[in-house]
Amino acid sequence: MPTPIRHLVIAGGGAAGWMTAAMLSKLFPHHLQITLVESEEIGIVGVGEATIPPILLFNQALGIKEADFIQSTKGTFKLGIQFENWGQQGDKYMHAFGDIGKDLGLTSFHHFWLRAQQQGFTDSYWDYSPCYQAASRNKFAPLHQLPGTPFKQLSYAYHFDASLYAATLRRLSEQQGVKRIEGKIASVTQDQTSGDIQTLVMENGHVIQGDLFIDCSGFRALLAEQTLKTGYEDWSRWLPCNRALAVPSANRSAAVPYTRAIAHQAGWQWRIPLQHRTGNGVVYCSDFMDDESAQQHLLSNLEGDALAEPRPIRFTTGRRKMQWHKNCISLGLASGFLEPLESTSLHLIQSGIIRLAKLFPATTDYASQRDQYNRQSVTEFEQIRDFIILHYHQTQRDDSEFWRYCRTMSVPDSLTQKMELFRQSAVVQREQDDLFSEVAWQQVMLGQNLIPQQHHPLANQVPSEKLQQFMQDLKLIVTDIVDKLPSHQHSIEQLLVQRR
């Protein structure tokens, strides 16, 4: 007979474990007993310092005030990701958050911009992006409404110290009744009939029993893989980078409100500005660059002095074949890995938690919820995978073996169809639940020189002189919005003053 789900056990801390504990203890305060097991002797990867806008909703749901969050995590604001040297050497564009321009009727703004380009307009597509223009001028304000303009808000996210975020969430979780157990897991027991996980046995002999288990043990996947042998779907043929080195550096200038992703001969380098330091890392493929060269490249391209020794990270891009297998749900690095090119690492944890909360079972009769969770997880991972592959495949670089491989490699049919549709018609084929908006896809395609052969015929319905006026008016509105914004640094300082 099915039995009620009463005890949830989380194996592993870090951002994944404590995000899970904080949200589920908030949502099920009287229904669940939650225990989190972690060891201070086991390090966490903890390099997920850049996020995307849905993190605001997650923090709001937890009741975390923005000023408290920015102060406790040494956070800064983020308006987008600047990609350098991805299309060709010297190219630069941004995947900026929020809207660009204004749609007219059923016709997306970029069709009007393409038509204007054909008529001799030289304005960049990003001239019509408030977030890009603010980021490029190092300006920011947390504006959730832009009255009197065609733009809804200034969409933004955060840069922050992931280990400090985990500490913040731990305090919140323990206030909400989560029990933390310090120590290492020595073994895992399973039901002899069903194969479900029954208990975690600690090195000191303590036994922890649970109904549902969350695997937040990182790349080890102690429960999902080492115990349940779930299996892994390898995507390295499309995303060949398999190593990274991470190092913090001293700040030399005011933090900018955007992440930088700078392509190099065998991968790319990130630069993430925080209040107290800058997060840096180099991502590379060991088939095309050795570890020593990668470290030399990383250290020689820091803006400030290194504050620690570079920390190596090895990974295989892909996903766990079932992210909910038997009575175990894997989250974070235990569930799979997509390199942090589009800052989706923490978001995938967040979306997995929310998906689990919506499908959370009342009893152990949960096969349908488990199947639905896995279907949604597959779709989400594959959509993000395609978006990241696009950056590599849509390149014109011919200066290294790595980039020649990326240009000519076969890619998933789902991405090929999307690219060809845009090339022929400027239309973005986006599924309803795709994390990335049509504007996001447009920016990467246009930014990396995938230029459509034609625009939508509905864009021809506007007379040329009215189109010109429309474009000029929109650009003036964007300029006016950004002119009125304070500097990014001023907004951070004001927020911290308000908290005091």
mmCIF file with all atom_site columns, C-alpha atoms in Angstrom, residues 33-117:
data_model
loop_
_atom_site.group_PDB
_atom_site.id
_atom_site.type_symbol
_atom_site.label_atom_id
_atom_site.label_alt_id
_atom_site.label_comp_id
_atom_site.label_asym_id
_atom_site.label_entity_id
_atom_site.label_seq_id
_atom_site.pdbx_PDB_ins_code
_atom_site.Cartn_x
_atom_site.Cartn_y
_atom_site.Cartn_z
_atom_site.occupancy
_atom_site.B_iso_or_equiv
_atom_site.pdbx_formal_charge
_atom_site.auth_seq_id
_atom_site.auth_comp_id
_atom_site.auth_asym_id
_atom_site.auth_atom_id
_atom_site.pdbx_PDB_model_num
ATOM 1  C CA . GLN A 1 33  ? 10.480 16.825 7.811   1.00 0.00 ? 33  GLN A CA 1
ATOM 2  C CA . ILE A 1 34  ? 13.614 17.850 5.912   1.00 0.00 ? 34  ILE A CA 1
ATOM 3  C CA . THR A 1 35  ? 17.126 16.670 6.760   1.00 0.00 ? 35  THR A CA 1
ATOM 4  C CA . LEU A 1 36  ? 20.213 17.883 4.909   1.00 0.00 ? 36  LEU A CA 1
ATOM 5  C CA . VAL A 1 37  ? 23.476 15.970 5.164   1.00 0.00 ? 37  VAL A CA 1
ATOM 6  C CA . GLU A 1 38  ? 26.764 17.648 4.282   1.00 0.00 ? 38  GLU A CA 1
ATOM 7  C CA . SER A 1 39  ? 30.408 17.550 5.248   1.00 0.00 ? 39  SER A CA 1
ATOM 8  C CA . GLU A 1 40  ? 32.592 20.612 5.619   1.00 0.00 ? 40  GLU A CA 1
ATOM 9  C CA . GLU A 1 41  ? 35.512 18.422 4.518   1.00 0.00 ? 41  GLU A CA 1
ATOM 10 C CA . ILE A 1 42  ? 33.996 17.976 1.061   1.00 0.00 ? 42  ILE A CA 1
ATOM 11 C CA . GLY A 1 43  ? 34.467 21.051 -1.092  1.00 0.00 ? 43  GLY A CA 1
ATOM 12 C CA . ILE A 1 44  ? 31.819 22.453 -3.399  1.00 0.00 ? 44  ILE A CA 1
ATOM 13 C CA . VAL A 1 45  ? 32.315 23.626 -6.976  1.00 0.00 ? 45  VAL A CA 1
ATOM 14 C CA . GLY A 1 46  ? 30.691 26.942 -6.098  1.00 0.00 ? 46  GLY A CA 1
ATOM 15 C CA . VAL A 1 47  ? 31.581 28.910 -9.244  1.00 0.00 ? 47  VAL A CA 1
ATOM 16 C CA . GLY A 1 48  ? 27.981 29.644 -10.228 1.00 0.00 ? 48  GLY A CA 1
ATOM 17 C CA . GLU A 1 49  ? 28.209 33.396 -9.699  1.00 0.00 ? 49  GLU A CA 1
ATOM 18 C CA . ALA A 1 50  ? 26.089 34.667 -12.598 1.00 0.00 ? 50  ALA A CA 1
ATOM 19 C CA . THR A 1 51  ? 22.333 34.257 -12.914 1.00 0.00 ? 51  THR A CA 1
ATOM 20 C CA . ILE A 1 52  ? 19.380 35.102 -15.124 1.00 0.00 ? 52  ILE A CA 1
ATOM 21 C CA . PRO A 1 53  ? 16.231 37.120 -14.229 1.00 0.00 ? 53  PRO A CA 1
ATOM 22 C CA . PRO A 1 54  ? 14.064 34.286 -12.756 1.00 0.00 ? 54  PRO A CA 1
ATOM 23 C CA . ILE A 1 55  ? 16.348 34.298 -9.682  1.00 0.00 ? 55  ILE A CA 1
ATOM 24 C CA . LEU A 1 56  ? 14.451 37.417 -8.547  1.00 0.00 ? 56  LEU A CA 1
ATOM 25 C CA . LEU A 1 57  ? 11.216 35.411 -8.313  1.00 0.00 ? 57  LEU A CA 1
ATOM 26 C CA . PHE A 1 58  ? 12.975 32.645 -6.386  1.00 0.00 ? 58  PHE A CA 1
ATOM 27 C CA . ASN A 1 59  ? 14.326 35.084 -3.798  1.00 0.00 ? 59  ASN A CA 1
ATOM 28 C CA . GLN A 1 60  ? 10.976 36.853 -3.539  1.00 0.00 ? 60  GLN A CA 1
ATOM 29 C CA . ALA A 1 61  ? 9.215  33.548 -2.907  1.00 0.00 ? 61  ALA A CA 1
ATOM 30 C CA . LEU A 1 62  ? 11.661 32.892 -0.060  1.00 0.00 ? 62  LEU A CA 1
ATOM 31 C CA . GLY A 1 63  ? 11.009 36.344 1.386   1.00 0.00 ? 63  GLY A CA 1
ATOM 32 C CA . ILE A 1 64  ? 14.613 37.508 0.864   1.00 0.00 ? 64  ILE A CA 1
ATOM 33 C CA . LYS A 1 65  ? 14.823 41.272 0.532   1.00 0.00 ? 65  LYS A CA 1
ATOM 34 C CA . GLU A 1 66  ? 16.994 42.518 -2.297  1.00 0.00 ? 66  GLU A CA 1
ATOM 35 C CA . ALA A 1 67  ? 19.106 44.787 -0.097  1.00 0.00 ? 67  ALA A CA 1
ATOM 36 C CA . ASP A 1 68  ? 19.792 41.935 2.332   1.00 0.00 ? 68  ASP A CA 1
ATOM 37 C CA . PHE A 1 69  ? 20.673 39.645 -0.543  1.00 0.00 ? 69  PHE A CA 1
ATOM 38 C CA . ILE A 1 70  ? 23.074 42.096 -2.197  1.00 0.00 ? 70  ILE A CA 1
ATOM 39 C CA . GLN A 1 71  ? 24.768 42.763 1.137   1.00 0.00 ? 71  GLN A CA 1
ATOM 40 C CA . SER A 1 72  ? 25.085 39.151 2.306   1.00 0.00 ? 72  SER A CA 1
ATOM 41 C CA . THR A 1 73  ? 26.303 37.717 -1.013  1.00 0.00 ? 73  THR A CA 1
ATOM 42 C CA . LYS A 1 74  ? 28.539 40.656 -2.069  1.00 0.00 ? 74  LYS A CA 1
ATOM 43 C CA . GLY A 1 75  ? 26.306 40.852 -5.116  1.00 0.00 ? 75  GLY A CA 1
ATOM 44 C CA . THR A 1 76  ? 26.141 43.156 -8.111  1.00 0.00 ? 76  THR A CA 1
ATOM 45 C CA . PHE A 1 77  ? 23.524 43.585 -10.801 1.00 0.00 ? 77  PHE A CA 1
ATOM 46 C CA . LYS A 1 78  ? 23.507 42.020 -14.244 1.00 0.00 ? 78  LYS A CA 1
ATOM 47 C CA . LEU A 1 79  ? 21.819 43.266 -17.420 1.00 0.00 ? 79  LEU A CA 1
ATOM 48 C CA . GLY A 1 80  ? 23.182 40.684 -19.846 1.00 0.00 ? 80  GLY A CA 1
ATOM 49 C CA . ILE A 1 81  ? 26.166 38.703 -21.096 1.00 0.00 ? 81  ILE A CA 1
ATOM 50 C CA . GLN A 1 82  ? 28.707 40.242 -23.454 1.00 0.00 ? 82  GLN A CA 1
ATOM 51 C CA . PHE A 1 83  ? 30.158 37.781 -25.973 1.00 0.00 ? 83  PHE A CA 1
ATOM 52 C CA . GLU A 1 84  ? 33.544 38.654 -27.428 1.00 0.00 ? 84  GLU A CA 1
ATOM 53 C CA . ASN A 1 85  ? 35.332 36.955 -30.350 1.00 0.00 ? 85  ASN A CA 1
ATOM 54 C CA . TRP A 1 86  ? 32.576 34.363 -30.893 1.00 0.00 ? 86  TRP A CA 1
ATOM 55 C CA . GLY A 1 87  ? 31.526 35.128 -34.477 1.00 0.00 ? 87  GLY A CA 1
ATOM 56 C CA . GLN A 1 88  ? 34.903 36.369 -35.641 1.00 0.00 ? 88  GLN A CA 1
ATOM 57 C CA . GLN A 1 89  ? 37.991 37.655 -33.853 1.00 0.00 ? 89  GLN A CA 1
ATOM 58 C CA . GLY A 1 90  ? 37.175 41.181 -32.704 1.00 0.00 ? 90  GLY A CA 1
ATOM 59 C CA . ASP A 1 91  ? 33.393 40.742 -32.789 1.00 0.00 ? 91  ASP A CA 1
ATOM 60 C CA . LYS A 1 92  ? 31.410 41.841 -29.750 1.00 0.00 ? 92  LYS A CA 1
ATOM 61 C CA . TYR A 1 93  ? 27.710 41.624 -28.969 1.00 0.00 ? 93  TYR A CA 1
ATOM 62 C CA . MET A 1 94  ? 25.495 41.205 -25.932 1.00 0.00 ? 94  MET A CA 1
ATOM 63 C CA . HIS A 1 95  ? 22.691 38.865 -25.001 1.00 0.00 ? 95  HIS A CA 1
ATOM 64 C CA . ALA A 1 96  ? 20.886 41.627 -23.144 1.00 0.00 ? 96  ALA A CA 1
ATOM 65 C CA . PHE A 1 97  ? 17.900 40.931 -20.933 1.00 0.00 ? 97  PHE A CA 1
ATOM 66 C CA . GLY A 1 98  ? 14.461 42.394 -21.535 1.00 0.00 ? 98  GLY A CA 1
ATOM 67 C CA . ASP A 1 99  ? 12.789 43.748 -24.628 1.00 0.00 ? 99  ASP A CA 1
ATOM 68 C CA . ILE A 1 100 ? 14.396 45.201 -27.722 1.00 0.00 ? 100 ILE A CA 1
ATOM 69 C CA . GLY A 1 101 ? 12.311 47.700 -29.672 1.00 0.00 ? 101 GLY A CA 1
ATOM 70 C CA . LYS A 1 102 ? 8.547  47.353 -29.922 1.00 0.00 ? 102 LYS A CA 1
ATOM 71 C CA . ASP A 1 103 ? 6.508  44.794 -31.833 1.00 0.00 ? 103 ASP A CA 1
ATOM 72 C CA . LEU A 1 104 ? 3.747  46.100 -34.077 1.00 0.00 ? 104 LEU A CA 1
ATOM 73 C CA . GLY A 1 105 ? 0.680  43.894 -34.246 1.00 0.00 ? 105 GLY A CA 1
ATOM 74 C CA . LEU A 1 106 ? 1.708  40.343 -35.062 1.00 0.00 ? 106 LEU A CA 1
ATOM 75 C CA . THR A 1 107 ? 5.115  41.413 -36.329 1.00 0.00 ? 107 THR A CA 1
ATOM 76 C CA . SER A 1 108 ? 8.248  41.268 -34.216 1.00 0.00 ? 108 SER A CA 1
ATOM 77 C CA . PHE A 1 109 ? 10.358 44.421 -34.030 1.00 0.00 ? 109 PHE A CA 1
ATOM 78 C CA . HIS A 1 110 ? 13.435 42.825 -35.572 1.00 0.00 ? 110 HIS A CA 1
ATOM 79 C CA . HIS A 1 111 ? 11.578 42.448 -38.897 1.00 0.00 ? 111 HIS A CA 1
ATOM 80 C CA . PHE A 1 112 ? 11.141 46.240 -39.031 1.00 0.00 ? 112 PHE A CA 1
ATOM 81 C CA . TRP A 1 113 ? 14.786 46.692 -38.086 1.00 0.00 ? 113 TRP A CA 1
ATOM 82 C CA . LEU A 1 114 ? 15.845 44.333 -40.899 1.00 0.00 ? 114 LEU A CA 1
ATOM 83 C CA . ARG A 1 115 ? 13.717 46.250 -43.387 1.00 0.00 ? 115 ARG A CA 1
ATOM 84 C CA . ALA A 1 116 ? 15.233 49.525 -42.174 1.00 0.00 ? 116 ALA A CA 1
ATOM 85 C CA . GLN A 1 117 ? 18.714 48.052 -42.671 1.00 0.00 ? 117 GLN A CA 1
#
